[in-house]
PDB file of C-alpha atoms in Angstrom:
ATOM      1  CA  MET A   1      45.170   6.900  -6.317  1.00 58.00           C
ATOM      2  CA  ARG A   2      43.265   6.589  -9.567  1.00 62.00           C
ATOM      3  CA  LEU A   3      39.563   5.835  -9.340  1.00 63.00           C
ATOM      4  CA  PRO A   4      37.436   4.287 -12.057  1.00 72.00           C
ATOM      5  CA  PRO A   5      35.439   6.761 -14.169  1.00 74.00           C
ATOM      6  CA  VAL A   6      32.191   7.989 -12.615  1.00 72.00           C
ATOM      7  CA  VAL A   7      29.405  10.312 -13.666  1.00 75.00           C
ATOM      8  CA  THR A   8      28.504  12.972 -11.108  1.00 73.00           C
ATOM      9  CA  ASP A   9      27.475  16.590 -10.864  1.00 72.00           C
ATOM     10  CA  ALA A  10      29.399  17.222  -7.636  1.00 71.00           C
ATOM     11  CA  ILE A  11      32.471  15.937  -5.843  1.00 70.00           C
ATOM     12  CA  ARG A  12      33.697  16.292  -2.281  1.00 70.00           C
ATOM     13  CA  VAL A  13      37.261  15.496  -1.243  1.00 69.00           C
ATOM     14  CA  VAL A  14      37.967  14.964   2.451  1.00 66.00           C
ATOM     15  CA  CYS A  15      41.503  14.463   3.716  1.00 65.00           C
ATOM     16  CA  ASP A  16      41.997  13.082   7.198  1.00 62.00           C
ATOM     17  CA  THR A  17      45.425  13.240   8.775  1.00 61.00           C
ATOM     18  CA  GLU A  18      46.702  11.818  12.038  1.00 63.00           C
ATOM     19  CA  ASN A  19      48.711  13.717  14.643  1.00 54.00           C
ATOM     20  CA  ASP A  20      48.263  17.076  12.905  1.00 54.00           C
ATOM     21  CA  GLU A  21      50.375  15.944   9.961  1.00 56.00           C
ATOM     22  CA  GLN A  22      50.214  18.181   6.955  1.00 59.00           C
ATOM     23  CA  LEU A  23      49.512  16.994   3.469  1.00 55.00           C
ATOM     24  CA  LEU A  24      52.727  17.681   1.638  1.00 58.00           C
ATOM     25  CA  ASP A  25      51.816  16.523  -1.832  1.00 59.00           C
ATOM     26  CA  PHE A  26      48.178  16.483  -2.751  1.00 59.00           C
ATOM     27  CA  GLN A  27      46.693  16.761  -6.219  1.00 65.00           C
ATOM     28  CA  VAL A  28      43.189  16.281  -7.572  1.00 66.00           C
ATOM     29  CA  SER A  29      42.495  16.210 -11.279  1.00 67.00           C
ATOM     30  CA  LEU A  30      39.050  16.407 -12.770  1.00 65.00           C
ATOM     31  CA  TYR A  31      38.316  16.089 -16.433  1.00 65.00           C
ATOM     32  CA  ASP A  32      35.398  17.548 -18.305  1.00 63.00           C
ATOM     33  CA  VAL A  33      33.723  15.119 -20.680  1.00 63.00           C
ATOM     34  CA  ASP A  34      30.795  15.490 -23.028  1.00 68.00           C
ATOM     35  CA  GLU A  35      27.459  15.514 -21.256  1.00 68.00           C
ATOM     36  CA  ILE A  36      25.611  12.236 -21.377  1.00 63.00           C
ATOM     37  CA  PRO A  37      21.976  12.812 -22.383  1.00 66.00           C
ATOM     38  CA  GLU A  38      19.240  11.788 -19.979  1.00 62.00           C
ATOM     39  CA  PRO A  39      17.439   8.603 -20.967  1.00 60.00           C
ATOM     40  CA  ILE A  40      13.962   9.176 -22.314  1.00 58.00           C
ATOM     41  CA  ASP A  41      11.284   8.281 -19.780  1.00 62.00           C
ATOM     42  CA  ILE A  42       9.090   5.709 -21.467  1.00 65.00           C
ATOM     43  CA  GLU A  43       6.843   5.160 -18.457  1.00 77.00           C
ATOM     44  CA  HIS A  44       3.248   4.468 -19.446  1.00 83.00           C
ATOM     45  CA  TYR A  45       0.332   6.013 -17.555  1.00 89.00           C
ATOM     46  CA  ASP A  46      -3.158   4.605 -18.079  1.00 92.00           C
ATOM     47  CA  VAL A  47      -4.961   7.953 -17.731  1.00 93.00           C
ATOM     48  CA  ASP A  48      -4.111  11.601 -18.358  1.00 93.00           C
ATOM     49  CA  ARG A  49      -3.206  13.008 -14.939  1.00 93.00           C
ATOM     50  CA  SER A  50      -2.624  16.593 -16.064  1.00 90.00           C
ATOM     51  CA  GLU A  51      -5.960  17.766 -14.603  1.00 92.00           C
ATOM     52  CA  TRP A  52      -5.697  15.845 -11.346  1.00 95.00           C
ATOM     53  CA  ARG A  53      -5.546  17.926  -8.193  1.00 93.00           C
ATOM     54  CA  LEU A  54      -4.849  17.285  -4.558  1.00 93.00           C
ATOM     55  CA  ILE A  55      -7.788  18.449  -2.457  1.00 93.00           C
ATOM     56  CA  SER A  56      -6.247  17.664   0.918  1.00 91.00           C
ATOM     57  CA  PRO A  57      -3.880  18.584   2.397  1.00 91.00           C
ATOM     58  CA  GLU A  58      -3.782  22.001   0.761  1.00 83.00           C
ATOM     59  CA  THR A  59      -0.374  22.609  -0.785  1.00 80.00           C
ATOM     60  CA  LYS A  60       1.011  24.063  -3.992  1.00 77.00           C
ATOM     61  CA  ASP A  61       3.613  21.364  -4.711  1.00 78.00           C
ATOM     62  CA  ALA A  62       1.287  18.370  -5.053  1.00 84.00           C
ATOM     63  CA  SER A  63       1.286  18.515  -8.855  1.00 87.00           C
ATOM     64  CA  PHE A  64       4.762  16.930  -8.781  1.00 89.00           C
ATOM     65  CA  MET A  65       3.041  13.609  -8.016  1.00 91.00           C
ATOM     66  CA  PHE A  66       1.229  13.790 -11.352  1.00 91.00           C
ATOM     67  CA  ASP A  67       3.812  15.405 -13.677  1.00 90.00           C
ATOM     68  CA  GLY A  68       5.381  12.230 -15.128  1.00 89.00           C
ATOM     69  CA  ASN A  69       8.862  13.301 -14.004  1.00 88.00           C
ATOM     70  CA  LYS A  70      10.480  10.819 -11.626  1.00 87.00           C
ATOM     71  CA  LYS A  71      13.066  13.417 -10.595  1.00 84.00           C
ATOM     72  CA  THR A  72      10.479  15.728  -9.061  1.00 86.00           C
ATOM     73  CA  MET A  73       8.671  14.911  -5.877  1.00 86.00           C
ATOM     74  CA  PHE A  74       5.984  16.032  -3.517  1.00 88.00           C
ATOM     75  CA  TRP A  75       7.147  16.069   0.093  1.00 88.00           C
ATOM     76  CA  ILE A  76       5.236  17.094   3.206  1.00 89.00           C
ATOM     77  CA  ASP A  77       5.794  16.679   6.928  1.00 88.00           C
ATOM     78  CA  GLN A  78       2.441  16.749   8.719  1.00 90.00           C
ATOM     79  CA  GLY A  79       2.718  13.574  10.758  1.00 90.00           C
ATOM     80  CA  MET A  80       1.221  10.126  10.302  1.00 92.00           C
ATOM     81  CA  PRO A  81      -1.328   9.053   9.396  1.00 94.00           C
ATOM     82  CA  LEU A  82      -1.643  11.494   6.506  1.00 93.00           C
ATOM     83  CA  ASP A  83      -4.650  11.510   4.158  1.00 95.00           C
ATOM     84  CA  LEU A  84      -4.065  12.595   0.571  1.00 95.00           C
ATOM     85  CA  VAL A  85      -7.356  13.206  -1.222  1.00 96.00           C
ATOM     86  CA  ILE A  86      -7.017  13.289  -5.006  1.00 96.00           C
ATOM     87  CA  ASP A  87      -9.684  14.487  -7.440  1.00 97.00           C
ATOM     88  CA  MET A  88      -9.159  12.772 -10.804  1.00 97.00           C
ATOM     89  CA  THR A  89     -11.762  15.234 -12.259  1.00 96.00           C
ATOM     90  CA  GLU A  90     -13.631  12.383 -13.973  1.00 96.00           C
ATOM     91  CA  GLN A  91     -14.784   8.908 -13.093  1.00 97.00           C
ATOM     92  CA  HIS A  92     -12.618   5.875 -13.916  1.00 97.00           C
ATOM     93  CA  THR A  93     -12.913   2.147 -13.331  1.00 98.00           C
ATOM     94  CA  LEU A  94      -9.812   1.365 -11.279  1.00 98.00           C
ATOM     95  CA  LYS A  95      -8.099  -2.011 -11.142  1.00 98.00           C
ATOM     96  CA  GLY A  96      -5.354  -0.791  -8.840  1.00 97.00           C
ATOM     97  CA  PHE A  97      -2.849   1.956  -8.141  1.00 97.00           C
ATOM     98  CA  ARG A  98       0.869   2.625  -8.327  1.00 96.00           C
ATOM     99  CA  TYR A  99       3.110   4.526  -5.904  1.00 96.00           C
ATOM    100  CA  LEU A 100       6.652   5.633  -6.726  1.00 94.00           C
ATOM    101  CA  PRO A 101       8.421   6.864  -3.603  1.00 93.00           C
ATOM    102  CA  ASP A 102      10.769   9.813  -3.533  1.00 85.00           C
ATOM    103  CA  GLN A 103      13.719   9.104  -5.830  1.00 83.00           C
ATOM    104  CA  GLY A 104      16.011  11.944  -4.857  1.00 74.00           C
ATOM    105  CA  ASP A 105      15.980  12.739  -1.170  1.00 61.00           C
ATOM    106  CA  TYR A 106      19.328  11.753   0.335  1.00 59.00           C
ATOM    107  CA  PHE A 107      17.738  10.375   3.513  1.00 63.00           C
ATOM    108  CA  LEU A 108      14.729   8.809   1.735  1.00 69.00           C
ATOM    109  CA  ARG A 109      12.793   9.867   4.793  1.00 73.00           C
ATOM    110  CA  GLY A 110       9.334   9.974   3.236  1.00 86.00           C
ATOM    111  CA  ILE A 111       9.042   6.423   1.901  1.00 91.00           C
ATOM    112  CA  ILE A 112       5.647   5.032   2.857  1.00 93.00           C
ATOM    113  CA  THR A 113       5.646   1.439   4.093  1.00 94.00           C
ATOM    114  CA  HIS A 114       2.019   1.047   5.246  1.00 96.00           C
ATOM    115  CA  TYR A 115      -1.027   2.481   3.507  1.00 97.00           C
ATOM    116  CA  GLU A 116      -4.818   2.416   3.180  1.00 98.00           C
ATOM    117  CA  LEU A 117      -6.596   3.360  -0.042  1.00 98.00           C
ATOM    118  CA  SER A 118     -10.253   4.375  -0.292  1.00 98.00           C
ATOM    119  CA  VAL A 119     -12.303   5.588  -3.257  1.00 98.00           C
ATOM    120  CA  SER A 120     -15.385   7.740  -3.702  1.00 98.00           C
ATOM    121  CA  LEU A 121     -17.681   8.874  -6.491  1.00 98.00           C
ATOM    122  CA  ASP A 122     -18.706  12.117  -4.751  1.00 97.00           C
ATOM    123  CA  GLY A 123     -15.895  12.923  -2.277  1.00 95.00           C
ATOM    124  CA  ASN A 124     -18.189  12.289   0.710  1.00 96.00           C
ATOM    125  CA  VAL A 125     -18.941   8.562   0.891  1.00 97.00           C
ATOM    126  CA  TRP A 126     -15.745   6.487   0.970  1.00 97.00           C
ATOM    127  CA  ARG A 127     -15.097   2.791   0.419  1.00 97.00           C
ATOM    128  CA  GLU A 128     -11.806   1.192   1.481  1.00 97.00           C
ATOM    129  CA  VAL A 129     -10.522  -0.989  -1.349  1.00 97.00           C
ATOM    130  CA  SER A 130      -6.972  -1.785  -0.256  1.00 98.00           C
ATOM    131  CA  LYS A 131      -4.638  -1.598   2.685  1.00 96.00           C
ATOM    132  CA  GLY A 132      -1.293  -3.137   3.304  1.00 97.00           C
ATOM    133  CA  GLU A 133       2.454  -2.850   3.349  1.00 96.00           C
ATOM    134  CA  PHE A 134       5.013  -2.135   0.657  1.00 95.00           C
ATOM    135  CA  SER A 135       7.495  -4.714   1.928  1.00 90.00           C
ATOM    136  CA  ASN A 136      11.213  -3.997   1.479  1.00 89.00           C
ATOM    137  CA  ILE A 137      10.448  -0.634  -0.155  1.00 91.00           C
ATOM    138  CA  ASP A 138      13.120   1.064   1.963  1.00 84.00           C
ATOM    139  CA  HIS A 139      15.818  -0.991   0.201  1.00 86.00           C
ATOM    140  CA  ASN A 140      13.999  -1.174  -3.125  1.00 88.00           C
ATOM    141  CA  PRO A 141      12.281   2.221  -3.666  1.00 90.00           C
ATOM    142  CA  LEU A 142      10.784   1.437  -7.065  1.00 92.00           C
ATOM    143  CA  TRP A 143       7.218   1.499  -8.409  1.00 94.00           C
ATOM    144  CA  GLN A 144       4.840  -0.298  -6.049  1.00 96.00           C
ATOM    145  CA  ASN A 145       1.892  -1.799  -7.942  1.00 96.00           C
ATOM    146  CA  VAL A 146      -1.256  -2.792  -6.058  1.00 97.00           C
ATOM    147  CA  ILE A 147      -4.074  -4.659  -7.832  1.00 97.00           C
ATOM    148  CA  PHE A 148      -7.532  -4.619  -6.219  1.00 97.00           C
ATOM    149  CA  ASP A 149      -9.558  -7.800  -5.684  1.00 95.00           C
ATOM    150  CA  THR A 150     -12.303  -6.362  -7.908  1.00 96.00           C
ATOM    151  CA  PRO A 151     -12.365  -3.220 -10.095  1.00 97.00           C
ATOM    152  CA  VAL A 152     -14.035  -0.140  -8.564  1.00 97.00           C
ATOM    153  CA  ASP A 153     -15.548   3.018 -10.003  1.00 97.00           C
ATOM    154  CA  ALA A 154     -14.123   6.219  -8.570  1.00 98.00           C
ATOM    155  CA  ARG A 155     -13.526   9.891  -9.154  1.00 98.00           C
ATOM    156  CA  TYR A 156     -11.800  10.563  -5.828  1.00 98.00           C
ATOM    157  CA  ILE A 157      -8.958   8.673  -4.174  1.00 98.00           C
ATOM    158  CA  ARG A 158      -7.948   8.878  -0.531  1.00 98.00           C
ATOM    159  CA  PHE A 159      -4.446   7.512  -0.025  1.00 97.00           C
ATOM    160  CA  ARG A 160      -3.731   7.256   3.692  1.00 97.00           C
ATOM    161  CA  ALA A 161      -0.044   7.070   4.531  1.00 95.00           C
ATOM    162  CA  VAL A 162      -0.088   5.132   7.791  1.00 96.00           C
ATOM    163  CA  ARG A 163       3.643   4.712   8.419  1.00 92.00           C
ATOM    164  CA  ASN A 164       6.921   5.514   6.713  1.00 89.00           C
ATOM    165  CA  SER A 165      10.208   3.628   6.737  1.00 88.00           C
ATOM    166  CA  LYS A 166      11.886   5.923   9.270  1.00 84.00           C
ATOM    167  CA  GLY A 167       8.981   6.203  11.704  1.00 84.00           C
ATOM    168  CA  TRP A 168       8.842   9.961  11.142  1.00 85.00           C
ATOM    169  CA  GLY A 169       5.976  12.168   9.935  1.00 86.00           C
ATOM    170  CA  ASP A 170       7.309  12.728   6.412  1.00 88.00           C
ATOM    171  CA  PHE A 171       5.551  11.760   3.186  1.00 91.00           C
ATOM    172  CA  GLY A 172       7.467  11.719  -0.101  1.00 89.00           C
ATOM    173  CA  CYS A 173       6.153  10.728  -3.508  1.00 91.00           C
ATOM    174  CA  SER A 174       7.660  11.046  -6.979  1.00 91.00           C
ATOM    175  CA  GLU A 175       4.603   9.738  -8.811  1.00 93.00           C
ATOM    176  CA  PHE A 176       1.134   8.448  -7.956  1.00 95.00           C
ATOM    177  CA  ASP A 177      -0.914   6.684 -10.626  1.00 96.00           C
ATOM    178  CA  VAL A 178      -3.938   4.459 -11.150  1.00 97.00           C
ATOM    179  CA  ILE A 179      -4.264   1.233 -13.089  1.00 96.00           C
ATOM    180  CA  VAL A 180      -7.322   1.022 -15.317  1.00 95.00           C
ATOM    181  CA  LYS A 181      -6.334  -1.507 -18.002  1.00 83.00           C
TER     182      LYS A 181
END
C-alpha cells in the first residue's frame, strides 16, 4: 500500500493478524527529505509581555503563557475553578483579552470552556469585567478573543477557569494576551 506524502517527526506501524497468522512479506520504506522550515510566527501582541508574571498559583512554568511561542504551553492540574492572577507590572487600558488553548497536548485536556475575568489596579480590590463560554472551542482550539463592553484600567488580571472541555481539573494555555488597541 502506498500512502500519500506526509510530514511527521514520528511513525508507528501496527500490524493486526487474525488467527495467529504470521506476516510473511512485510516491508516499510521511509524516505528522508529536506527539512521544511517552520513558518514565521507573525502574531501581533498589543503589549510587551516579557515582564509579566503569574502571582497565583505559584509555579515556574507560567512564563510559557507569555513567551509568544504557540508550541509551548502552561499546564496545571489543581482542579476547577482555578484562579490565575497575572501581574502585568504596569497599568494598561484594556479593551479585552485573548486566550489560546493548549496546541500540543494529544488529549487537549486543559481547554477552558467557561471563564470569569476580573481586573484590579492594586491586586486587592477586584472588578469582574467579563464572564462567559468559549463555545465550540473543543473542536476549534484557536485564539479566543473577548471584547469588554467598556475599556477598563488594570495592572492585575484574574482569569478564573471555571470549567474545561473534559470536565477534569486541568488547565492548559499556549498564550494569554490583552487587547488594548
